[in-house]
Short mmCIF file of C-alpha atoms and ligand atoms in Angstrom, two decimals:
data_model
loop_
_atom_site.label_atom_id
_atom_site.label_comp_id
_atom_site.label_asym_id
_atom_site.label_seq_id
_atom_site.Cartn_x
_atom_site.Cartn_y
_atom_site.Cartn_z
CA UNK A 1 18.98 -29.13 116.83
CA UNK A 2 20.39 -31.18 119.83
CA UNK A 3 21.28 -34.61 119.55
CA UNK A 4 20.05 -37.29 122.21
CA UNK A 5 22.83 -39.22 122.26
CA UNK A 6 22.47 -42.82 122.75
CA UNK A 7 25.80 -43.95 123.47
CA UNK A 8 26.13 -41.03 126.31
CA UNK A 9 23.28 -42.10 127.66
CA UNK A 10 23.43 -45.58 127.46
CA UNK A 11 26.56 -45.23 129.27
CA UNK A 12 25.60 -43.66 132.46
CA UNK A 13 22.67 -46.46 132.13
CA UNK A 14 25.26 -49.24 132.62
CA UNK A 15 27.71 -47.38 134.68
CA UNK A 16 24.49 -47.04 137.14
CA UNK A 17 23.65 -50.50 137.20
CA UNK A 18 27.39 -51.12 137.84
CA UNK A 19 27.86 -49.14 140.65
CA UNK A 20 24.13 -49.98 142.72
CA UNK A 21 24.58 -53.85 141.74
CA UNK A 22 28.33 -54.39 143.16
CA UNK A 23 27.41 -54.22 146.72
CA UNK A 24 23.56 -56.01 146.29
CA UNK A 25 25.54 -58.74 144.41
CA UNK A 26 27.69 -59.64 147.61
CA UNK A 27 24.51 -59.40 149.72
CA UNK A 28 22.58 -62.02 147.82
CA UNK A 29 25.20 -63.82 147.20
CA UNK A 30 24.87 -64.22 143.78
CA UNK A 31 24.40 -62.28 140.51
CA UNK A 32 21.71 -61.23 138.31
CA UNK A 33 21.10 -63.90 135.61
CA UNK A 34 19.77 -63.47 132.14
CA UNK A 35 18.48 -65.81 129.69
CA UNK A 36 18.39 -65.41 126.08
CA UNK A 37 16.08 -68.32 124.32
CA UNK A 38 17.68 -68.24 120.31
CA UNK A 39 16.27 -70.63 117.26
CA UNK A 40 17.49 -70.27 114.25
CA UNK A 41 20.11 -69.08 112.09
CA UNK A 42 18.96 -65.41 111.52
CA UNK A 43 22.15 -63.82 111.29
CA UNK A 44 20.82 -60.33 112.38
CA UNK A 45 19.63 -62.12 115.78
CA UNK A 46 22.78 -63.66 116.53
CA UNK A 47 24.46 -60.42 116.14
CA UNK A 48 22.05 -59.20 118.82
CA UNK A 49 21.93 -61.49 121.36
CA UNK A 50 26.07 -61.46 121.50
CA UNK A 51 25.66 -58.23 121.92
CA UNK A 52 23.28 -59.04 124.73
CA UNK A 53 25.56 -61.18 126.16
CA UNK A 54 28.52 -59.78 126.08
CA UNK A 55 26.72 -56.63 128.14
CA UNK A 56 25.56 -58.90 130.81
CA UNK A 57 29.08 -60.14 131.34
CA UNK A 58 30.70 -57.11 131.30
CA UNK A 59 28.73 -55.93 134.06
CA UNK A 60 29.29 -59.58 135.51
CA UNK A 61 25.98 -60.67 135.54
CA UNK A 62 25.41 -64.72 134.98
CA UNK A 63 24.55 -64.98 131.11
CA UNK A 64 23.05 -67.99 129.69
CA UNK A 65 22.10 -68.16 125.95
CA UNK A 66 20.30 -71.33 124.47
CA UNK A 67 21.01 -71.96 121.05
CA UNK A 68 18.62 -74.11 118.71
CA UNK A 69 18.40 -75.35 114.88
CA UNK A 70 14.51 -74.74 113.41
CA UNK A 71 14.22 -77.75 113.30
CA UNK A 72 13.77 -77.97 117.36
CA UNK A 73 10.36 -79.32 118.05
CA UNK A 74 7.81 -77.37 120.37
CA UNK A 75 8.11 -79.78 122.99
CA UNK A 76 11.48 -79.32 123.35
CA UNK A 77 11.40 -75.24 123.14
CA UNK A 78 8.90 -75.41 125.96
CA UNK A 79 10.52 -77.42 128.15
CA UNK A 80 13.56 -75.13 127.55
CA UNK A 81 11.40 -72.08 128.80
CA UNK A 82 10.03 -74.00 131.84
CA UNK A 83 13.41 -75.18 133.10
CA UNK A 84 14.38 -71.45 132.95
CA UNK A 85 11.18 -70.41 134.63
CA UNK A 86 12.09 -72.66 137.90
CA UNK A 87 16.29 -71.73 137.48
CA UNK A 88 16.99 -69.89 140.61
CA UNK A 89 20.27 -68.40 138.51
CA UNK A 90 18.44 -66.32 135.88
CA UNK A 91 15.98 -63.43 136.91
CA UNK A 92 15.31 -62.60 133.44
CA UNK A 93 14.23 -64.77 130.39
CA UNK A 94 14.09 -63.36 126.84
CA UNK A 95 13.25 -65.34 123.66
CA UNK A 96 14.81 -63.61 120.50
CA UNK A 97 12.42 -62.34 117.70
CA UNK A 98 11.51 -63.06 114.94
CA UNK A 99 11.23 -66.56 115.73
CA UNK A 100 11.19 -68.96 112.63
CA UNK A 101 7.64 -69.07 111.17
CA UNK A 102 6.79 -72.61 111.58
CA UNK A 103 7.07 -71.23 115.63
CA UNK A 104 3.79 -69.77 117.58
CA UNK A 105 5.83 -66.81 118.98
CA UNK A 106 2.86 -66.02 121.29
CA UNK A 107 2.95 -69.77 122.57
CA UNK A 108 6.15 -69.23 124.16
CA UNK A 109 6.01 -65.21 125.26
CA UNK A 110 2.87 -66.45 127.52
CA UNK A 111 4.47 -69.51 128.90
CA UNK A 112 7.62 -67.21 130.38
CA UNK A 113 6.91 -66.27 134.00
CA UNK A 114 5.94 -63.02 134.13
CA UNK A 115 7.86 -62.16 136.87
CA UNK A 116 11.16 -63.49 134.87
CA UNK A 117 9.64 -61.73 131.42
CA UNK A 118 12.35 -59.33 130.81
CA UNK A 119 11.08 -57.79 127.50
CA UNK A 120 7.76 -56.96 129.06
CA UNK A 121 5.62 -58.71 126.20
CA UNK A 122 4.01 -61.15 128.30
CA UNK A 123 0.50 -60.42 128.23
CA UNK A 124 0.19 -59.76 132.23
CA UNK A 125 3.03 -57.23 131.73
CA UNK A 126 1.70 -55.13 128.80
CA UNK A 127 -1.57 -54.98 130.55
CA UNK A 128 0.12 -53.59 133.58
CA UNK A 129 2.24 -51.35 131.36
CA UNK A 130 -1.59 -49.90 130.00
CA UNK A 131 -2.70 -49.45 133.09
CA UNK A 132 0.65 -47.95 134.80
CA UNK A 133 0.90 -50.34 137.45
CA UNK A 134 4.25 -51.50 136.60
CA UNK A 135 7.98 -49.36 136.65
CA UNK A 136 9.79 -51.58 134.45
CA UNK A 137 9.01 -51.48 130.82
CA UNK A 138 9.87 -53.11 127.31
CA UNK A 139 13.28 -52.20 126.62
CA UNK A 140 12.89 -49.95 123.46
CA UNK A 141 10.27 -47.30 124.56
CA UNK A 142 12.25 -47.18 128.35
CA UNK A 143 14.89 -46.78 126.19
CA UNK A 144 13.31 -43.23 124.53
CA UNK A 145 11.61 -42.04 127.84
CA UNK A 146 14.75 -42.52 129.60
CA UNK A 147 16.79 -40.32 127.14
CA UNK A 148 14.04 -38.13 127.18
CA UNK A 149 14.62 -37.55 130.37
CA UNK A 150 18.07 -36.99 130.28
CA UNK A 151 17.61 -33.38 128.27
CA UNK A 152 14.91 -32.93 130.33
CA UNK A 153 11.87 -33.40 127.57
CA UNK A 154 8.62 -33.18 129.62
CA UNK A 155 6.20 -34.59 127.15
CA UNK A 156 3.29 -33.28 129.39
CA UNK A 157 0.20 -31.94 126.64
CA UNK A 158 2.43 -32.63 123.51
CA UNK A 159 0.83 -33.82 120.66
CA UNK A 160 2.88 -36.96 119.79
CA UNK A 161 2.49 -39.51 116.90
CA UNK A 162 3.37 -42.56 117.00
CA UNK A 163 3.93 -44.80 113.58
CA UNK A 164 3.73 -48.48 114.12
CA UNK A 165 2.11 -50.17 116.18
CA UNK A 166 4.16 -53.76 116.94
CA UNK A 167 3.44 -54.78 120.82
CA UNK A 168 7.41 -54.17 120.59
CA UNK A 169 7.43 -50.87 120.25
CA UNK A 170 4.31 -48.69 118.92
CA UNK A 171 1.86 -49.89 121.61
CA UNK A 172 4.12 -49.39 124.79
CA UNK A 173 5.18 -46.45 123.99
CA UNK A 174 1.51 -45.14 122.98
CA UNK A 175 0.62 -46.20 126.21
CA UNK A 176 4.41 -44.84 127.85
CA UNK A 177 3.34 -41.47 126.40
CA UNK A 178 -0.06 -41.29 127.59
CA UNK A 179 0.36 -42.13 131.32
CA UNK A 180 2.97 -39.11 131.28
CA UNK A 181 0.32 -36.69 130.13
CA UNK A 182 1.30 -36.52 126.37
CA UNK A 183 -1.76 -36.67 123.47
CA UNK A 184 -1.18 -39.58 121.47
CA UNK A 185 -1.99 -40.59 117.46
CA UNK A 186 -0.74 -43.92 116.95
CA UNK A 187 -0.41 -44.43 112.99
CA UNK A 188 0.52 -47.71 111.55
CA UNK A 189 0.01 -49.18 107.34
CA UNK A 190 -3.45 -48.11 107.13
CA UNK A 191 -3.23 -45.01 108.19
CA UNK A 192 -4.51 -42.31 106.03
CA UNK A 193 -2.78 -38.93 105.11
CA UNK A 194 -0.27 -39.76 107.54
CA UNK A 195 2.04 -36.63 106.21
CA UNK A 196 -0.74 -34.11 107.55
CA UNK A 197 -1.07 -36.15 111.31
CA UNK A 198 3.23 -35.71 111.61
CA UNK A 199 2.72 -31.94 110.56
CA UNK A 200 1.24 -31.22 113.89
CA UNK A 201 3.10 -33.40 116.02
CA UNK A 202 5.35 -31.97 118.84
CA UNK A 203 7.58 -35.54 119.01
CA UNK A 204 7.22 -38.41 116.76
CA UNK A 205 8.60 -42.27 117.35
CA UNK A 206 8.93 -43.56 114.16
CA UNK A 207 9.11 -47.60 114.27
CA UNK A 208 8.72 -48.62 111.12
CA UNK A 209 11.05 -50.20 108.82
CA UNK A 210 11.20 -47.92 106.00
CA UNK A 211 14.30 -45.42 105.27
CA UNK A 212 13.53 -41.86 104.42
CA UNK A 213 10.03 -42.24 105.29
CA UNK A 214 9.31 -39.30 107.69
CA UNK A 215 10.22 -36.81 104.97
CA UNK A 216 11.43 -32.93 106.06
CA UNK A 217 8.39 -31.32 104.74
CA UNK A 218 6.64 -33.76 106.56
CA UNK A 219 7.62 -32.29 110.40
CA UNK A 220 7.05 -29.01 111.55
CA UNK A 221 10.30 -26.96 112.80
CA UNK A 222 11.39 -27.51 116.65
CA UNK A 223 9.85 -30.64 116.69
CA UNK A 224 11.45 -33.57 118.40
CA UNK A 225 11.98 -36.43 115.81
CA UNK A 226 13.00 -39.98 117.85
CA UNK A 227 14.06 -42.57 115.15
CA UNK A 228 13.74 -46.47 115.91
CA UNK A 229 13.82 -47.97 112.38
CA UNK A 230 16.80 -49.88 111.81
CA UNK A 231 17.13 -50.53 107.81
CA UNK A 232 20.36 -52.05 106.08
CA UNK A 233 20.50 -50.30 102.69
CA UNK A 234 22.28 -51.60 100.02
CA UNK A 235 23.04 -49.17 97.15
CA UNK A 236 25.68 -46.34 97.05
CA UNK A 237 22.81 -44.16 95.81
CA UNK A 238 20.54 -44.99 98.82
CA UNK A 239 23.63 -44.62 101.70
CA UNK A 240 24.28 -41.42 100.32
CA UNK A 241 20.83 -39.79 100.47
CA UNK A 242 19.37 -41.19 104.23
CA UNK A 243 22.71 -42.39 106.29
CA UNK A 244 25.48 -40.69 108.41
CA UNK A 245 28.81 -40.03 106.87
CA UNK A 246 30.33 -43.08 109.40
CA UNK A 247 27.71 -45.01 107.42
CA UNK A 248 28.74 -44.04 104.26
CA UNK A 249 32.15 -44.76 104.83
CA UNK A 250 31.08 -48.19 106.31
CA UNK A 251 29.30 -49.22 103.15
CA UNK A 252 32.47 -48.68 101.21
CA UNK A 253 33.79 -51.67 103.38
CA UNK A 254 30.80 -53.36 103.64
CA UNK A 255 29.05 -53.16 100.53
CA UNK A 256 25.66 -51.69 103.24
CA UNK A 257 24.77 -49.50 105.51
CA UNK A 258 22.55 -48.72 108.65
CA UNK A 259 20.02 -46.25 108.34
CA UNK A 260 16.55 -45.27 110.46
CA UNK A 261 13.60 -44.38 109.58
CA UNK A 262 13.58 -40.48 109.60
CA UNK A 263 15.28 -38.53 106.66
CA UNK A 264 18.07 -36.60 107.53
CA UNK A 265 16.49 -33.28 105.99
CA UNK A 266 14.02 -33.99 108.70
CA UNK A 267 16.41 -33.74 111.42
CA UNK A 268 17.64 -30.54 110.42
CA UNK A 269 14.37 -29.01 111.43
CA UNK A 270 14.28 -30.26 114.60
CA UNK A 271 15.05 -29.30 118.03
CA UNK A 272 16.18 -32.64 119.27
CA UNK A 273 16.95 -35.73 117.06
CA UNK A 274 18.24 -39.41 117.56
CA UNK A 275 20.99 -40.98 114.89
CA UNK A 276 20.73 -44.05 113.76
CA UNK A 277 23.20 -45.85 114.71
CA UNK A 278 24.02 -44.14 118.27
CA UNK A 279 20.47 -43.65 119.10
CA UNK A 280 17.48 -45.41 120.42
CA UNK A 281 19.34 -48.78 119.45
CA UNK A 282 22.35 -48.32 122.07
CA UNK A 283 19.82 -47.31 124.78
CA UNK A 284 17.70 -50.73 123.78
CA UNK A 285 20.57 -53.11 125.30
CA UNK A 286 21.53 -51.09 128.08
CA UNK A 287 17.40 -50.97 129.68
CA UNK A 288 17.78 -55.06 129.04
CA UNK A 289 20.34 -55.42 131.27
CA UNK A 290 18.46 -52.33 133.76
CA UNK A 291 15.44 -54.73 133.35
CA UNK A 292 17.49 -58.29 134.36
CA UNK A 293 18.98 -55.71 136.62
CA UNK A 294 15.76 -54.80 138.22
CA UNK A 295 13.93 -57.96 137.89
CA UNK A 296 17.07 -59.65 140.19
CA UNK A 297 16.50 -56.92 143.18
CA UNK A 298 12.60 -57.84 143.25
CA UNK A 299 13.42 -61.27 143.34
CA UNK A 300 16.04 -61.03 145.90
CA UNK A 301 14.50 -58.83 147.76
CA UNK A 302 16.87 -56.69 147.64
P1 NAD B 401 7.10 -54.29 112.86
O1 NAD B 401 8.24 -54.48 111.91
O2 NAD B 401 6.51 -55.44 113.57
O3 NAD B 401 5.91 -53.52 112.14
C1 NAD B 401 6.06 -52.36 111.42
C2 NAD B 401 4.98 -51.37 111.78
O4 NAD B 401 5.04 -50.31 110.84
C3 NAD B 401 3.56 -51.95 111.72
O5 NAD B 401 2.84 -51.55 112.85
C4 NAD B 401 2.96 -51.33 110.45
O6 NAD B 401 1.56 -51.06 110.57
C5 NAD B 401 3.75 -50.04 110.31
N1 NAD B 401 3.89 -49.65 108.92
C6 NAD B 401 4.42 -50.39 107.92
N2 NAD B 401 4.38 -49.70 106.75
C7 NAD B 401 3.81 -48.51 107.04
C8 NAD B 401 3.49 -47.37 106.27
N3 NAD B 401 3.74 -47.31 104.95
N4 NAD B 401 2.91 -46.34 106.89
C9 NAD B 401 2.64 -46.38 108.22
N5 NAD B 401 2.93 -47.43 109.01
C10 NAD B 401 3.51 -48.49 108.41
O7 NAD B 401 7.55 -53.17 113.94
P2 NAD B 401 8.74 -53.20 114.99
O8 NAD B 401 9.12 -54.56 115.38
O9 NAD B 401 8.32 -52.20 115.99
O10 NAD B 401 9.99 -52.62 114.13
C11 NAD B 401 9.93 -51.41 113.44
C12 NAD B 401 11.33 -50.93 113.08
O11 NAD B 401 12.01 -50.65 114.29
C13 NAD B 401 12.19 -51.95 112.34
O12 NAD B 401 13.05 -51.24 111.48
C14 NAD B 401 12.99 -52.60 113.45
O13 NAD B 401 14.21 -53.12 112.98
C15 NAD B 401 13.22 -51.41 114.36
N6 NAD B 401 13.46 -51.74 115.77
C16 NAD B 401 14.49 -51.10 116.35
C17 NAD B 401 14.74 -51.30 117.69
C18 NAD B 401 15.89 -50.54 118.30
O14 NAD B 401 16.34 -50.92 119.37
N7 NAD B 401 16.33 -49.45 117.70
C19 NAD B 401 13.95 -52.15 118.44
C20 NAD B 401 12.86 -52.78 117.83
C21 NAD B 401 12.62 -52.55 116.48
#
């Protein structure tokens, strides 16, 4: 079994961008600019989008977050997108997810420009994604097909399963799959005898939520087992049976720990394998800022 390592890859990701953007930068005069739309206190989204931010600076992009309390009205949030949509600075507008519940997240994904829709969800974008009319993609499945590429995994006539199916990740990456040739079974909650589908799967994306749930006996040897879930566990007894050693360590300090959505048994049987953390996760950040990165030449010109 072969690791796809996330933090290798995400790596050359960003040192790419850094290296093609230096010179583009002086010729437009300006830098790529990216957008993050925040409401809310969830503390697991403000943990991501400094993360998000303190990529884009480090590759000196221009990085704008907007912060709100729930209690901002809709007016307000919308005007917020459409000053962003006519800002000649940013290139690429994201709103962070969940958004409180009181909030019609679909509302606000339509009203972003497409053109400036960095996470690919607006409508106009996943349709172009389904049709493969489009080379940039939301930032999770890129994420996998880019590693993917990296060991040189030609999915071409694999049977793959996919389990979930959130227009975040299941249904871009069903459709990711399919354009490059693979046979896809997308399997989400009501899904049944989902343990026999993974038996004859070549590659699976799990994107689910729920540790240990792909289970060893579950996945047939050699296959290629890509993990998305990201689950904080709580109890000693559940670190120690689905998360990394590093994790287990960490939940001494912390009191939790990180796990996916794969089982570690599972892994073992596999020919190639993504950790959580170090996986899909690191790769998810680094296509956002390819994305802003992208989005800035076509609207430059450049
Ligand atoms: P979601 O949370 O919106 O939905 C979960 C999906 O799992 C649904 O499609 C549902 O049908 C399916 N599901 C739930 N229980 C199931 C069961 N028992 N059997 C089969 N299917 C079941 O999906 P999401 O937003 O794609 O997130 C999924 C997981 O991926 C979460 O853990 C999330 O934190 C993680 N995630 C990670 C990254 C990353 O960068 N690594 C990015 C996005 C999401």
């Amino acid at each position: 079994m072969e690791i796809l390592d996330g933090k290798i890859v995400s790596a050359k990701v960003l040192e790419n961008i850094k290296n093609e953007s230096s010179i583009i930068i002086e010729k437009a005069g300006r830098p790529p600019g990216l957008a993050v739309v925040i409401v809310g206190d969830d503390p697991a989204s403000a943990i991501y989008v400094r993360s998000k931010e303190r990529k884009a600076r480090k590759l000196g992009f221009h990085s704008e977050v907007i912060e709100s309390n729930s209690s901002v009205s809709d007016e307000e949030l919308t005007s917020v997108i459409a000053k962003l949509n006519i800002d000649d600075k940013i290139d690429g507008i994201l709103v962070q997810l969940p958004l409180p519940e009181k909030f019609d997240t679909w509302k606000y994904l339509d009203m972003i420009d497409p053109e400036k829709d960095v996470d690919r969800f607006h409508p106009v974008n996943l349709g172009k994604i389904m049709l493969g009319r489009t080379n940039i993609y939301p930032c999770t499945p890129s994420g996998i097909v880019r590693m993917l590429d990296e060991y040189n995994v030609d999915v071409t006539g694999m049977n793959c399963v996919v389990l979930g199916r959130s227009y975040i990740v299941g249904k871009p990456m069903a459709s990711m799959l399919t354009n490059r040739n693979a046979t896809v079974t997308i399997c989400h909650s009501r899904t049944k005898n989902i343990p026999e589908i993974l038996s004859r799967a070549d590659l699976i994306v799990s994107a689910i939520g729920i540790p240990g749930f792909v289970k060893a006996d579950m996945v047939k040897d050699g296959s290629i087992l890509i993990d998305v879930g990201i689950n904080r566990v709580d109890t000693r007894e559940a670190a120690e049976e689905f998360c990394t050693s590093k994790e287990i360590e960490k939940f001494e300090k912390k009191g939790y720990a990180i796990t996916g959505d794969i089982h570690p048994a599972a892994f073992e049987k596999s020919s190639f394998y993504t950790p959580v953390p170090g996986g899909v996760g690191l790769m998810t950040v680094a296509m956002l800022m390819d994305n802003t990165f992208r989005l800035f030449l076509a609207r430059t010109g450049s």
